[in-house]
């Protein structure tokens, strides 16, 4: 099937964007054109009524009028032939008798360049006449029912013989997902992102074995994640729901997964070892749950993984396996903050030459920063703050200048820098983190009070000595407290 340029461009762009871990993106995949069809693949250019007798199926045209009226687009009823004078948002294809059929309907303004017919937010609804379009492959509604919330219509399940892409994104839907969606057995894309859906994920979705993208993120879905068996699934996005229970071990039945996002739920238990079988996985985000130890040894089998995001699981409370990163040759983003991790940072992490972002802050890591971290030439952001690290900082002056404020080393128990490395006190990143020279006793804030007593002598008080572990971070609050202590000692001495 050949798509119009604007829709083709949109789909290609969003397929790429769906793998970027930051920001909201559209997970739309081009429908599979290999499925049997009564339609003839042909360019969808405009045609005339006298062009070889081409015409639009009259029943489908009346159905389109109903659908357009239901969304507040009454102007469409003035178009004599909806396929001949079609607007951006409708696509038609001919059959062998040169009768044109509607294959795609899209609503909602994505951008100025992609402006499908907009919806009247106060009264729009999805018309049952959609079921009168037997060749419909794509149905797309974006922000159309937000001011008139309503459930997802169960009658959409009647489109099972044709529908390949159903996108009801940010559309204001409420209530549970209808079981009838499981009748859409030819579906490739199901995107219900950011509605107000509740209840559980229906088991009936398991009948859609050819599904390639499933996005149920940004809802209020609850209960356990059902067993998953989608051999062709590329995208699974369940983030920002109320899902509970454990991560299904049946993930191995989804070997084609590229993006796996179950973040910001209420999942518990360990990450199953079976995730190591997802050899095509590029992004894994399980952050902000209540997952527990251990970290799977099978992580090292994820040779294609580029982003591993597990932060915000404070119940993990475990060590990082020594060889966990040995096979992650393509890893560029690692986020393991606030997981109550203990022990040392493994040297295998310093052997990841493509790594750009490392967040290990807010844990209980001890020992020193591995020396091979100094060889990570692509590293642009490193957070090791709020741990118990000690020993010399293994970075060159150029590396520290390159990261600047994206290098966080503060609130550790004993980091220092070696003067032989060329680092100096003029580096704000180090001095601001309370890091001094290795082997030199460090003192905290020193306040000297020179006060003359009535005996004519001068008394000097030195406040705030600190061990060689590091320098106390200066602040106006500390200075005020020290001043109060000094005054108290002086008063006691004079009395």
Short mmCIF file of C-alpha atoms in Angstrom, two decimals:
data_model
loop_
_atom_site.label_atom_id
_atom_site.label_comp_id
_atom_site.label_asym_id
_atom_site.label_seq_id
_atom_site.Cartn_x
_atom_site.Cartn_y
_atom_site.Cartn_z
CA UNK A 1 0.00 0.00 0.00
CA UNK A 2 1.36 3.42 -0.87
CA UNK A 3 0.71 6.19 1.65
CA UNK A 4 0.39 9.90 1.08
CA UNK A 5 3.68 11.75 1.73
CA UNK A 6 2.67 13.52 4.93
CA UNK A 7 1.31 10.41 6.66
CA UNK A 8 4.29 8.35 5.50
CA UNK A 9 6.67 10.94 6.90
CA UNK A 10 4.77 11.08 10.19
CA UNK A 11 4.84 7.33 10.64
CA UNK A 12 8.53 7.00 9.85
CA UNK A 13 9.47 9.82 12.20
CA UNK A 14 7.40 8.48 15.05
CA UNK A 15 8.77 4.96 14.63
CA UNK A 16 12.23 6.39 15.20
CA UNK A 17 11.14 8.67 18.06
CA UNK A 18 9.48 5.88 20.00
CA UNK A 19 12.92 4.54 20.98
CA UNK A 20 14.15 7.81 22.56
CA UNK A 21 13.73 7.46 26.31
CA UNK A 22 13.03 11.13 27.01
CA UNK A 23 9.70 12.85 26.37
CA UNK A 24 6.41 11.60 25.01
CA UNK A 25 6.45 10.15 21.52
CA UNK A 26 4.08 8.47 19.10
CA UNK A 27 4.58 4.74 18.73
CA UNK A 28 3.09 4.28 15.28
CA UNK A 29 4.29 1.56 12.93
CA UNK A 30 3.50 1.34 9.22
CA UNK A 31 0.88 -1.39 8.71
CA UNK A 32 2.00 -4.64 7.15
CA UNK A 33 1.16 -4.59 3.46
CA UNK A 34 1.68 -8.34 3.05
CA UNK A 35 -1.76 -9.21 4.42
CA UNK A 36 -4.33 -10.43 1.89
CA UNK A 37 -6.59 -7.66 0.60
CA UNK A 38 -9.35 -7.21 -1.95
CA UNK A 39 -7.95 -3.78 -2.75
CA UNK A 40 -5.52 -2.92 -5.53
CA UNK A 41 -2.31 -1.18 -4.53
CA UNK A 42 -2.25 2.07 -6.48
CA UNK A 43 -1.24 5.70 -6.03
CA UNK A 44 -3.92 7.59 -4.11
CA UNK A 45 -4.04 10.64 -6.29
CA UNK A 46 -7.33 12.43 -6.91
CA UNK A 47 -9.55 11.05 -9.65
CA UNK A 48 -12.59 12.22 -11.53
CA UNK A 49 -16.00 10.63 -11.83
CA UNK A 50 -15.33 10.05 -15.54
CA UNK A 51 -11.87 8.57 -14.97
CA UNK A 52 -12.51 5.01 -16.14
CA UNK A 53 -15.75 5.03 -14.16
CA UNK A 54 -13.95 5.38 -10.81
CA UNK A 55 -16.28 6.11 -7.91
CA UNK A 56 -16.51 5.84 -4.15
CA UNK A 57 -18.64 3.13 -2.56
CA UNK A 58 -21.89 4.97 -1.75
CA UNK A 59 -22.43 3.18 1.58
CA UNK A 60 -18.97 4.07 2.77
CA UNK A 61 -19.47 7.67 1.70
CA UNK A 62 -22.61 7.94 3.82
CA UNK A 63 -20.73 6.38 6.74
CA UNK A 64 -17.96 8.98 6.39
CA UNK A 65 -20.57 11.76 6.48
CA UNK A 66 -21.90 10.34 9.79
CA UNK A 67 -18.40 10.06 11.26
CA UNK A 68 -17.55 13.62 10.26
CA UNK A 69 -20.79 14.99 11.71
CA UNK A 70 -20.05 13.16 15.00
CA UNK A 71 -16.74 15.02 15.29
CA UNK A 72 -18.21 18.43 14.45
CA UNK A 73 -17.04 18.48 10.82
CA UNK A 74 -20.36 19.02 9.07
CA UNK A 75 -18.56 20.70 6.16
CA UNK A 76 -17.64 17.26 4.81
CA UNK A 77 -21.25 16.56 3.81
CA UNK A 78 -20.89 19.15 1.04
CA UNK A 79 -18.23 17.04 -0.69
CA UNK A 80 -19.87 15.06 -3.47
CA UNK A 81 -17.24 12.33 -3.49
CA UNK A 82 -15.13 11.95 -0.34
CA UNK A 83 -12.36 10.04 -2.10
CA UNK A 84 -12.17 12.30 -5.14
CA UNK A 85 -12.18 15.53 -3.13
CA UNK A 86 -10.60 14.04 -0.09
CA UNK A 87 -8.98 16.08 2.66
CA UNK A 88 -5.83 15.41 4.66
CA UNK A 89 -6.90 12.64 7.03
CA UNK A 90 -8.78 10.31 4.69
CA UNK A 91 -7.21 7.71 2.41
CA UNK A 92 -8.92 5.58 -0.21
CA UNK A 93 -7.92 2.67 -2.42
CA UNK A 94 -9.68 0.99 -5.37
CA UNK A 95 -10.72 -2.60 -5.77
CA UNK A 96 -10.49 -4.61 -8.99
CA UNK A 97 -13.74 -3.03 -10.20
CA UNK A 98 -12.29 0.47 -9.75
CA UNK A 99 -14.56 1.19 -6.79
CA UNK A 100 -12.74 3.23 -4.12
CA UNK A 101 -12.93 2.28 -0.44
CA UNK A 102 -11.92 4.18 2.68
CA UNK A 103 -8.81 2.63 4.26
CA UNK A 104 -7.73 5.32 6.77
CA UNK A 105 -9.39 8.03 8.87
CA UNK A 106 -7.42 10.40 11.10
CA UNK A 107 -8.57 13.23 13.37
CA UNK A 108 -6.72 15.76 15.49
CA UNK A 109 -4.13 18.48 14.87
CA UNK A 110 -0.70 17.00 15.52
CA UNK A 111 1.13 20.08 14.27
CA UNK A 112 0.80 22.86 11.75
CA UNK A 113 2.28 20.57 9.11
CA UNK A 114 0.08 17.59 9.97
CA UNK A 115 -3.41 18.94 10.48
CA UNK A 116 -6.05 16.26 10.33
CA UNK A 117 -9.65 17.44 10.78
CA UNK A 118 -10.04 18.76 14.33
CA UNK A 119 -12.83 17.74 16.68
CA UNK A 120 -15.43 19.76 18.53
CA UNK A 121 -14.16 19.03 22.05
CA UNK A 122 -17.54 19.72 23.67
CA UNK A 123 -19.65 17.20 21.78
CA UNK A 124 -17.51 14.87 19.68
CA UNK A 125 -18.00 11.11 19.83
CA UNK A 126 -16.94 8.09 17.80
CA UNK A 127 -19.79 7.19 15.48
CA UNK A 128 -20.93 3.54 15.14
CA UNK A 129 -20.91 4.17 11.38
CA UNK A 130 -17.19 3.35 11.53
CA UNK A 131 -18.28 -0.31 11.45
CA UNK A 132 -19.69 0.34 7.94
CA UNK A 133 -16.15 0.77 6.58
CA UNK A 134 -15.18 -2.87 5.92
CA UNK A 135 -11.78 -1.99 4.43
CA UNK A 136 -10.63 0.41 7.17
CA UNK A 137 -7.02 -0.28 8.14
CA UNK A 138 -6.11 2.81 10.20
CA UNK A 139 -8.23 4.71 12.73
CA UNK A 140 -6.56 7.65 14.48
CA UNK A 141 -8.10 10.01 17.03
CA UNK A 142 -5.86 12.50 18.86
CA UNK A 143 -7.23 14.78 21.60
CA UNK A 144 -10.76 14.63 20.25
CA UNK A 145 -12.95 13.76 23.26
CA UNK A 146 -11.07 15.47 26.08
CA UNK A 147 -14.00 17.70 27.08
CA UNK A 148 -16.59 15.01 26.53
CA UNK A 149 -15.04 11.88 28.13
CA UNK A 150 -16.56 8.53 27.23
CA UNK A 151 -15.55 4.85 27.19
CA UNK A 152 -13.81 3.22 24.27
CA UNK A 153 -16.70 1.90 22.14
CA UNK A 154 -16.97 -1.86 22.20
CA UNK A 155 -18.26 -1.83 18.61
CA UNK A 156 -14.71 -1.16 17.41
CA UNK A 157 -14.19 -4.89 17.88
CA UNK A 158 -16.29 -5.43 14.76
CA UNK A 159 -13.43 -4.11 12.63
CA UNK A 160 -11.41 -7.26 13.26
CA UNK A 161 -11.28 -8.30 9.61
CA UNK A 162 -9.48 -5.16 8.43
CA UNK A 163 -8.16 -2.82 11.15
CA UNK A 164 -4.37 -2.81 11.51
CA UNK A 165 -3.74 0.40 13.47
CA UNK A 166 -5.92 1.81 16.28
CA UNK A 167 -4.62 5.01 17.88
CA UNK A 168 -6.82 6.73 20.48
CA UNK A 169 -4.12 8.93 21.96
CA UNK A 170 -4.80 11.53 24.68
CA UNK A 171 -8.40 11.18 23.66
CA UNK A 172 -10.18 11.53 27.01
CA UNK A 173 -11.43 7.94 27.23
CA UNK A 174 -12.60 6.69 30.63
CA UNK A 175 -13.55 3.35 32.13
CA UNK A 176 -12.09 -0.08 31.41
CA UNK A 177 -10.63 -1.38 28.18
CA UNK A 178 -13.36 -3.36 26.39
CA UNK A 179 -12.71 -7.08 25.97
CA UNK A 180 -13.90 -6.72 22.37
CA UNK A 181 -10.54 -5.17 21.44
CA UNK A 182 -9.24 -8.73 21.45
CA UNK A 183 -11.34 -9.34 18.32
CA UNK A 184 -9.02 -7.05 16.34
CA UNK A 185 -6.82 -10.00 15.45
CA UNK A 186 -5.16 -8.24 12.48
CA UNK A 187 -4.08 -5.31 14.60
CA UNK A 188 -0.43 -4.24 14.39
CA UNK A 189 -0.61 -1.05 16.47
CA UNK A 190 -2.70 -0.38 19.58
CA UNK A 191 -1.99 3.03 21.15
CA UNK A 192 -4.20 4.21 24.03
CA UNK A 193 -1.63 6.55 25.61
CA UNK A 194 -2.69 9.12 28.20
CA UNK A 195 -6.39 8.57 28.62
CA UNK A 196 -8.15 7.92 31.94
CA UNK A 197 -8.63 4.17 31.57
CA UNK A 198 -8.93 2.01 34.67
CA UNK A 199 -9.42 -1.65 35.49
CA UNK A 200 -7.11 -4.41 34.36
CA UNK A 201 -5.47 -5.15 31.03
CA UNK A 202 -7.86 -7.63 29.36
CA UNK A 203 -6.53 -11.11 28.70
CA UNK A 204 -8.31 -10.97 25.34
CA UNK A 205 -5.44 -8.88 23.95
CA UNK A 206 -3.47 -12.12 23.87
CA UNK A 207 -5.43 -13.10 20.76
CA UNK A 208 -3.75 -10.31 18.76
CA UNK A 209 -0.67 -12.41 18.07
CA UNK A 210 0.60 -10.15 15.26
CA UNK A 211 0.76 -7.03 17.45
CA UNK A 212 3.91 -4.95 16.95
CA UNK A 213 3.32 -1.90 19.17
CA UNK A 214 1.29 -1.82 22.40
CA UNK A 215 1.18 1.53 24.22
CA UNK A 216 -1.13 1.71 27.26
CA UNK A 217 0.96 4.30 29.12
CA UNK A 218 -0.36 7.25 31.11
CA UNK A 219 -3.59 5.66 32.36
CA UNK A 220 -4.85 4.23 35.69
CA UNK A 221 -4.74 0.56 34.79
CA UNK A 222 -4.34 -1.74 37.78
CA UNK A 223 -3.84 -5.37 38.65
CA UNK A 224 -1.15 -7.72 37.35
CA UNK A 225 0.34 -7.63 33.88
CA UNK A 226 -1.14 -10.61 32.00
CA UNK A 227 1.02 -13.25 30.39
CA UNK A 228 2.57 -11.86 27.24
CA UNK A 229 3.05 -13.80 24.02
CA UNK A 230 3.56 -11.47 21.09
CA UNK A 231 6.31 -12.90 18.87
CA UNK A 232 6.41 -9.82 16.61
CA UNK A 233 6.01 -7.13 19.29
CA UNK A 234 8.60 -4.33 19.00
CA UNK A 235 7.24 -1.78 21.50
CA UNK A 236 5.68 -2.47 24.91
CA UNK A 237 4.94 0.70 26.89
CA UNK A 238 2.97 0.37 30.14
CA UNK A 239 4.52 3.26 32.08
CA UNK A 240 2.61 5.54 34.47
CA UNK A 241 -0.16 3.18 35.53
CA UNK A 242 -1.08 1.43 38.80
CA UNK A 243 -0.01 -2.05 37.72
CA UNK A 244 1.09 -4.40 40.51
CA UNK A 245 2.53 -7.85 40.96
CA UNK A 246 5.66 -9.18 39.31
CA UNK A 247 7.13 -8.71 35.86
CA UNK A 248 5.86 -11.65 33.74
CA UNK A 249 8.45 -14.33 33.02
CA UNK A 250 6.70 -14.82 29.66
CA UNK A 251 8.62 -11.84 28.27
CA UNK A 252 10.69 -14.46 26.47
CA UNK A 253 7.63 -14.96 24.24
CA UNK A 254 8.24 -11.42 22.92
CA UNK A 255 11.70 -11.95 21.36
CA UNK A 256 11.34 -9.03 18.94
CA UNK A 257 11.04 -6.37 21.67
CA UNK A 258 13.07 -3.24 21.05
CA UNK A 259 11.50 -0.97 23.69
CA UNK A 260 10.30 -2.18 27.09
CA UNK A 261 8.89 0.46 29.47
CA UNK A 262 7.10 -0.55 32.68
CA UNK A 263 8.25 2.44 34.72
CA UNK A 264 6.20 4.30 37.34
CA UNK A 265 3.98 1.44 38.42
CA UNK A 266 3.73 -0.65 41.59
CA UNK A 267 5.59 -3.72 40.40
CA UNK A 268 7.41 -5.84 42.96
CA UNK A 269 9.64 -8.89 43.13
CA UNK A 270 12.88 -9.47 41.23
CA UNK A 271 13.53 -8.72 37.58
CA UNK A 272 13.19 -12.16 35.93
CA UNK A 273 16.29 -13.74 34.44
CA UNK A 274 14.23 -14.30 31.30
CA UNK A 275 14.81 -10.67 30.24
CA UNK A 276 18.23 -11.83 29.10
CA UNK A 277 16.51 -13.54 26.18
CA UNK A 278 15.42 -10.18 24.69
CA UNK A 279 18.44 -9.99 22.44
CA UNK A 280 17.02 -7.17 20.28
CA UNK A 281 16.17 -4.88 23.18
CA UNK A 282 17.44 -1.30 22.85
CA UNK A 283 15.69 0.42 25.78
CA UNK A 284 14.61 -1.01 29.14
CA UNK A 285 12.95 1.29 31.68
CA UNK A 286 11.71 -0.27 34.94
CA UNK A 287 12.24 2.81 37.10
CA UNK A 288 10.08 3.93 40.04
CA UNK A 289 8.64 0.60 41.11
CA UNK A 290 9.33 -1.58 44.18
CA UNK A 291 11.52 -4.19 42.53
CA UNK A 292 13.77 -6.29 44.74
CA UNK A 293 17.13 -8.05 44.51
CA UNK A 294 18.95 -9.56 42.81
CA UNK A 295 19.94 -7.82 39.60
CA UNK A 296 19.77 -10.51 36.90
CA UNK A 297 23.07 -11.92 35.70
CA UNK A 298 21.38 -12.33 32.31
CA UNK A 299 21.65 -8.57 31.69
CA UNK A 300 25.05 -9.26 30.13
CA UNK A 301 23.27 -11.06 27.25
CA UNK A 302 21.55 -7.85 26.07
CA UNK A 303 24.08 -7.07 23.38
CA UNK A 304 21.91 -4.43 21.66
CA UNK A 305 20.85 -2.58 24.81
CA UNK A 306 21.55 1.16 24.68
CA UNK A 307 19.58 2.48 27.68
CA UNK A 308 19.10 0.72 31.03
CA UNK A 309 16.97 2.73 33.48
CA UNK A 310 16.21 1.20 36.88
CA UNK A 311 16.36 4.19 39.24
CA UNK A 312 13.80 4.76 41.99
CA UNK A 313 13.62 1.15 43.19
CA UNK A 314 14.82 1.65 46.79
CA UNK A 315 13.89 -1.90 47.77
CA UNK A 316 16.51 -3.38 45.42
CA UNK A 317 19.16 -3.27 48.20
CA UNK A 318 21.84 -5.37 46.51
CA UNK A 319 25.31 -5.24 45.02
CA UNK A 320 26.08 -4.76 41.34
CA UNK A 321 27.32 -8.06 39.86
CA UNK A 322 31.00 -7.85 38.93
CA UNK A 323 30.49 -8.93 35.31
CA UNK A 324 27.03 -7.40 34.80
CA UNK A 325 28.22 -5.05 32.06
CA UNK A 326 30.56 -7.41 30.20
CA UNK A 327 28.23 -7.96 27.24
CA UNK A 328 26.59 -4.52 27.06
CA UNK A 329 28.92 -3.20 24.37
CA UNK A 330 26.36 -0.71 22.99
CA UNK A 331 25.18 0.73 26.33
CA UNK A 332 25.11 4.55 26.27
CA UNK A 333 22.75 5.41 29.17
CA UNK A 334 22.82 3.79 32.62
CA UNK A 335 20.51 5.13 35.36
CA UNK A 336 20.77 3.26 38.69
CA UNK A 337 20.06 6.09 41.16
CA UNK A 338 18.30 5.67 44.52
CA UNK A 339 18.25 1.87 44.56
CA UNK A 340 20.03 1.31 47.89
CA UNK A 341 22.88 -0.35 45.99
CA UNK A 342 25.85 -1.44 48.10
CA UNK A 343 29.41 -2.59 47.57
CA UNK A 344 31.84 -1.37 44.96
CA UNK A 345 31.40 -0.03 41.43
CA UNK A 346 32.48 -2.90 39.12
CA UNK A 347 35.35 -2.30 36.71
CA UNK A 348 33.25 -3.85 33.93
CA UNK A 349 31.33 -0.56 33.81
CA UNK A 350 34.53 1.28 32.95
CA UNK A 351 35.03 -0.93 29.91
CA UNK A 352 31.90 0.38 28.13
CA UNK A 353 33.47 2.59 25.51
CA UNK A 354 30.15 3.96 24.18
CA UNK A 355 28.74 5.00 27.57
CA UNK A 356 27.69 8.66 27.74
CA UNK A 357 25.52 8.93 30.86
CA UNK A 358 26.04 7.19 34.22
CA UNK A 359 23.83 7.91 37.26
CA UNK A 360 24.75 5.97 40.41
CA UNK A 361 23.82 8.69 42.89
CA UNK A 362 21.82 8.24 46.08
CA UNK A 363 23.09 4.74 46.91
CA UNK A 364 25.44 3.23 49.51
CA UNK A 365 28.33 2.44 47.19
CA UNK A 366 31.79 2.32 48.76
CA UNK A 367 35.35 1.78 47.65
CA UNK A 368 36.97 3.89 44.97
CA UNK A 369 35.95 5.02 41.51
CA UNK A 370 37.43 2.46 39.08
CA UNK A 371 40.59 3.77 37.41
CA UNK A 372 39.33 2.79 33.95
CA UNK A 373 36.59 5.43 34.29
CA UNK A 374 39.33 7.81 33.21
CA UNK A 375 39.36 6.10 29.80
CA UNK A 376 35.64 6.74 29.09
CA UNK A 377 36.20 9.41 26.45
CA UNK A 378 32.52 9.61 25.46
CA UNK A 379 31.31 10.18 29.02
CA UNK A 380 29.40 13.47 29.20
CA UNK A 381 27.38 13.10 32.43
CA UNK A 382 28.35 11.32 35.64
CA UNK A 383 26.51 11.35 38.97
CA UNK A 384 28.23 9.60 41.88
CA UNK A 385 27.06 11.97 44.60
CA UNK A 386 25.53 10.84 47.90
CA UNK A 387 27.49 7.61 48.30
CA UNK A 388 30.43 6.55 50.48
CA UNK A 389 33.21 6.60 47.89
CA UNK A 390 36.85 7.19 48.79
CA UNK A 391 40.18 7.51 47.05
CA UNK A 392 41.48 9.53 44.11
CA UNK A 393 39.30 10.87 41.31
CA UNK A 394 40.55 9.13 38.12
CA UNK A 395 39.69 11.89 35.65
CA UNK A 396 41.90 14.21 33.68
CA UNK A 397 41.55 17.95 33.78
CA UNK A 398 40.01 17.95 30.28
CA UNK A 399 37.40 15.35 31.27
CA UNK A 400 36.32 17.39 34.28
CA UNK A 401 36.10 20.56 32.25
CA UNK A 402 34.07 18.73 29.59
CA UNK A 403 31.43 17.53 32.05
CA UNK A 404 31.51 20.59 34.31
CA UNK A 405 28.23 20.76 36.23
CA UNK A 406 27.17 17.38 34.86
CA UNK A 407 29.85 15.82 37.05
CA UNK A 408 28.41 15.29 40.54
CA UNK A 409 30.77 13.93 43.20
CA UNK A 410 29.57 15.73 46.33
CA UNK A 411 28.53 14.08 49.59
CA UNK A 412 31.00 11.20 49.55
CA UNK A 413 33.16 10.22 52.52
CA UNK A 414 36.68 10.53 51.15
CA UNK A 415 37.24 11.40 47.50
CA UNK A 416 40.38 13.37 46.69
CA UNK A 417 42.53 14.34 43.71
CA UNK A 418 46.16 13.57 43.00
CA UNK A 419 48.29 16.65 42.35
CA UNK A 420 50.34 14.64 39.83
CA UNK A 421 47.27 14.40 37.59
CA UNK A 422 47.39 18.12 36.86
CA UNK A 423 44.20 18.91 38.76
CA UNK A 424 44.16 22.00 40.91
CA UNK A 425 42.13 24.01 43.32
CA UNK A 426 40.89 26.25 40.52
CA UNK A 427 38.54 23.50 39.36
CA UNK A 428 35.22 24.58 40.81
CA UNK A 429 33.70 21.15 40.21
CA UNK A 430 36.10 19.53 42.65
CA UNK A 431 36.39 22.27 45.24
CA UNK A 432 32.62 22.78 45.25
CA UNK A 433 32.19 19.06 45.97
CA UNK A 434 34.44 19.22 49.01
CA UNK A 435 37.28 17.30 47.29
CA UNK A 436 40.82 18.23 48.25
CA UNK A 437 44.33 16.93 47.56
CA UNK A 438 45.08 13.30 48.38
CA UNK A 439 47.31 12.79 51.42
CA UNK A 440 46.75 16.30 52.77
CA UNK A 441 44.89 16.79 56.07
CA UNK A 442 41.68 18.62 55.33
CA UNK A 443 39.95 21.01 57.65
CA UNK A 444 36.45 22.22 57.60
CA UNK A 445 35.38 25.80 57.90
CA UNK A 446 37.78 27.55 60.22
CA UNK A 447 36.55 30.56 62.12
CA UNK A 448 39.07 32.51 64.15
CA UNK A 449 37.93 34.89 66.85
CA UNK A 450 40.48 37.42 68.12
CA UNK A 451 38.92 38.95 71.20
CA UNK A 452 40.55 41.18 73.77
CA UNK A 453 39.63 40.39 77.35
CA UNK A 454 39.62 42.79 80.24
CA UNK A 455 43.01 41.36 81.23
CA UNK A 456 44.54 42.74 78.07
CA UNK A 457 45.24 39.37 76.42
CA UNK A 458 44.11 38.20 73.02
CA UNK A 459 42.32 34.86 72.74
CA UNK A 460 42.07 32.89 69.49
CA UNK A 461 39.36 30.31 68.96
CA UNK A 462 39.57 27.89 66.01
CA UNK A 463 36.21 26.31 65.24
CA UNK A 464 35.34 23.40 62.94
CA UNK A 465 38.31 21.03 62.39
CA UNK A 466 37.54 18.19 59.98
CA UNK A 467 39.28 14.93 59.22
CA UNK A 468 41.22 14.32 56.01
CA UNK A 469 38.16 12.76 54.42
CA UNK A 470 37.20 16.02 52.78
CA UNK A 471 36.34 19.65 53.23
CA UNK A 472 33.07 20.73 54.85
CA UNK A 473 30.85 22.44 52.31
CA UNK A 474 30.65 26.13 53.18
CA UNK A 475 27.33 27.83 53.60
CA UNK A 476 25.92 30.84 55.31
CA UNK A 477 23.98 28.60 57.71
CA UNK A 478 27.17 26.86 58.86
CA UNK A 479 28.92 30.19 59.35
CA UNK A 480 26.07 31.44 61.50
CA UNK A 481 26.13 28.28 63.65
CA UNK A 482 29.88 28.48 64.11
CA UNK A 483 29.64 32.13 65.06
CA UNK A 484 27.07 31.26 67.72
CA UNK A 485 29.31 28.48 69.09
CA UNK A 486 32.31 30.82 69.19
CA UNK A 487 30.35 33.46 71.07
CA UNK A 488 29.12 30.84 73.53
CA UNK A 489 32.70 29.65 74.20
CA UNK A 490 33.90 33.19 74.63
CA UNK A 491 31.17 33.95 77.12
CA UNK A 492 32.02 30.80 79.09
CA UNK A 493 35.71 31.75 79.12
CA UNK A 494 35.11 35.29 80.34
CA UNK A 495 32.80 34.10 83.07
#
